[in-house]
């Protein structure tokens, strides 16, 4: 436990700092939801049109976009935490 603390010391966050991180998280979740709604609508239209290639392409795009947005969110939160520590 002591080695972990030395390698990555834990930081006590204030309520304000926790709110800032929660706000970043909330914005990210909203962006992901917006992307999902848009692309799932496009996927549904492609399915109804019988365009399986487009469905597959849109599903891949959705997975990539969600992953990218999640990574961006984690990066923003890490930067915030780093700014709180320094």
PDB file of C-alpha atoms in Angstrom:
ATOM      1  CA  UNK A   1       0.000   0.000   0.000  1.00  0.00           C
ATOM      2  CA  UNK A   2       2.847   2.344   0.825  1.00  0.00           C
ATOM      3  CA  UNK A   3       4.517   1.747  -2.544  1.00  0.00           C
ATOM      4  CA  UNK A   4       1.288   2.578  -4.347  1.00  0.00           C
ATOM      5  CA  UNK A   5       0.984   5.817  -2.381  1.00  0.00           C
ATOM      6  CA  UNK A   6       4.522   6.837  -3.381  1.00  0.00           C
ATOM      7  CA  UNK A   7       3.977   5.997  -7.050  1.00  0.00           C
ATOM      8  CA  UNK A   8       0.590   7.656  -7.305  1.00  0.00           C
ATOM      9  CA  UNK A   9      -0.249   9.693  -4.214  1.00  0.00           C
ATOM     10  CA  UNK A  10      -3.945  10.091  -3.540  1.00  0.00           C
ATOM     11  CA  UNK A  11      -5.322  13.599  -3.593  1.00  0.00           C
ATOM     12  CA  UNK A  12      -8.139  14.850  -1.418  1.00  0.00           C
ATOM     13  CA  UNK A  13     -10.536  16.799  -3.579  1.00  0.00           C
ATOM     14  CA  UNK A  14     -12.672  19.662  -2.355  1.00  0.00           C
ATOM     15  CA  UNK A  15     -16.388  19.678  -3.081  1.00  0.00           C
ATOM     16  CA  UNK A  16     -15.804  22.343  -5.759  1.00  0.00           C
ATOM     17  CA  UNK A  17     -13.172  20.189  -7.458  1.00  0.00           C
ATOM     18  CA  UNK A  18     -15.472  17.175  -7.339  1.00  0.00           C
ATOM     19  CA  UNK A  19     -18.192  19.299  -8.953  1.00  0.00           C
ATOM     20  CA  UNK A  20     -15.819  20.345 -11.743  1.00  0.00           C
ATOM     21  CA  UNK A  21     -14.956  16.719 -12.482  1.00  0.00           C
ATOM     22  CA  UNK A  22     -18.633  15.756 -12.334  1.00  0.00           C
ATOM     23  CA  UNK A  23     -19.453  18.559 -14.786  1.00  0.00           C
ATOM     24  CA  UNK A  24     -16.849  17.276 -17.269  1.00  0.00           C
ATOM     25  CA  UNK A  25     -18.285  13.792 -16.857  1.00  0.00           C
ATOM     26  CA  UNK A  26     -21.822  15.066 -17.373  1.00  0.00           C
ATOM     27  CA  UNK A  27     -20.897  16.954 -20.539  1.00  0.00           C
ATOM     28  CA  UNK A  28     -19.127  13.882 -21.893  1.00  0.00           C
ATOM     29  CA  UNK A  29     -22.098  11.626 -21.175  1.00  0.00           C
ATOM     30  CA  UNK A  30     -24.358  14.124 -22.951  1.00  0.00           C
ATOM     31  CA  UNK A  31     -22.103  14.160 -26.016  1.00  0.00           C
ATOM     32  CA  UNK A  32     -22.071  10.365 -26.094  1.00  0.00           C
ATOM     33  CA  UNK A  33     -25.867  10.223 -25.769  1.00  0.00           C
ATOM     34  CA  UNK A  34     -26.270  12.788 -28.552  1.00  0.00           C
ATOM     35  CA  UNK A  35     -23.977  10.779 -30.848  1.00  0.00           C
ATOM     36  CA  UNK A  36     -25.800   7.544 -30.005  1.00  0.00           C
ATOM     37  CA  UNK A  37     -29.222   9.021 -30.732  1.00  0.00           C
ATOM     38  CA  UNK A  38     -28.078  10.448 -34.054  1.00  0.00           C
ATOM     39  CA  UNK A  39     -26.254   7.350 -35.272  1.00  0.00           C
ATOM     40  CA  UNK A  40     -28.848   4.873 -34.005  1.00  0.00           C
ATOM     41  CA  UNK A  41     -31.433   6.812 -36.021  1.00  0.00           C
ATOM     42  CA  UNK A  42     -29.188   6.540 -39.084  1.00  0.00           C
ATOM     43  CA  UNK A  43     -28.685   2.819 -38.395  1.00  0.00           C
ATOM     44  CA  UNK A  44     -32.436   2.306 -38.136  1.00  0.00           C
ATOM     45  CA  UNK A  45     -33.018   4.096 -41.445  1.00  0.00           C
ATOM     46  CA  UNK A  46     -30.326   2.004 -43.133  1.00  0.00           C
ATOM     47  CA  UNK A  47     -31.851  -1.204 -41.710  1.00  0.00           C
ATOM     48  CA  UNK A  48     -35.290  -0.236 -42.975  1.00  0.00           C
ATOM     49  CA  UNK A  49     -33.786   0.443 -46.404  1.00  0.00           C
ATOM     50  CA  UNK A  50     -32.091  -2.956 -46.323  1.00  0.00           C
ATOM     51  CA  UNK A  51     -28.616  -1.429 -46.623  1.00  0.00           C
ATOM     52  CA  UNK A  52     -26.593  -3.849 -44.512  1.00  0.00           C
ATOM     53  CA  UNK A  53     -23.211  -2.415 -45.525  1.00  0.00           C
ATOM     54  CA  UNK A  54     -24.232   1.027 -44.300  1.00  0.00           C
ATOM     55  CA  UNK A  55     -25.600  -0.481 -41.070  1.00  0.00           C
ATOM     56  CA  UNK A  56     -22.270  -2.173 -40.407  1.00  0.00           C
ATOM     57  CA  UNK A  57     -20.337   0.997 -41.232  1.00  0.00           C
ATOM     58  CA  UNK A  58     -22.525   3.124 -38.964  1.00  0.00           C
ATOM     59  CA  UNK A  59     -22.238   0.627 -36.105  1.00  0.00           C
ATOM     60  CA  UNK A  60     -18.433   0.728 -36.393  1.00  0.00           C
ATOM     61  CA  UNK A  61     -18.529   4.516 -36.505  1.00  0.00           C
ATOM     62  CA  UNK A  62     -20.715   4.578 -33.386  1.00  0.00           C
ATOM     63  CA  UNK A  63     -18.320   2.309 -31.472  1.00  0.00           C
ATOM     64  CA  UNK A  64     -15.314   4.395 -32.529  1.00  0.00           C
ATOM     65  CA  UNK A  65     -17.007   7.684 -31.699  1.00  0.00           C
ATOM     66  CA  UNK A  66     -18.071   6.464 -28.252  1.00  0.00           C
ATOM     67  CA  UNK A  67     -14.554   5.197 -27.518  1.00  0.00           C
ATOM     68  CA  UNK A  68     -13.024   8.499 -28.671  1.00  0.00           C
ATOM     69  CA  UNK A  69     -15.435  10.562 -26.582  1.00  0.00           C
ATOM     70  CA  UNK A  70     -14.755   8.404 -23.509  1.00  0.00           C
ATOM     71  CA  UNK A  71     -11.002   8.792 -23.998  1.00  0.00           C
ATOM     72  CA  UNK A  72     -11.371  12.561 -24.401  1.00  0.00           C
ATOM     73  CA  UNK A  73     -13.401  12.661 -21.201  1.00  0.00           C
ATOM     74  CA  UNK A  74     -10.797  10.704 -19.247  1.00  0.00           C
ATOM     75  CA  UNK A  75      -8.042  12.972 -20.591  1.00  0.00           C
ATOM     76  CA  UNK A  76      -9.933  16.077 -19.492  1.00  0.00           C
ATOM     77  CA  UNK A  77     -10.537  14.627 -16.032  1.00  0.00           C
ATOM     78  CA  UNK A  78      -6.855  13.653 -15.673  1.00  0.00           C
ATOM     79  CA  UNK A  79      -5.816  17.200 -16.617  1.00  0.00           C
ATOM     80  CA  UNK A  80      -8.225  18.618 -14.068  1.00  0.00           C
ATOM     81  CA  UNK A  81      -6.936  16.302 -11.343  1.00  0.00           C
ATOM     82  CA  UNK A  82      -3.353  17.213 -12.250  1.00  0.00           C
ATOM     83  CA  UNK A  83      -4.183  20.914 -11.992  1.00  0.00           C
ATOM     84  CA  UNK A  84      -5.679  20.319  -8.542  1.00  0.00           C
ATOM     85  CA  UNK A  85      -2.495  18.576  -7.393  1.00  0.00           C
ATOM     86  CA  UNK A  86      -0.142  21.282  -8.638  1.00  0.00           C
TER      87      UNK A  86
END
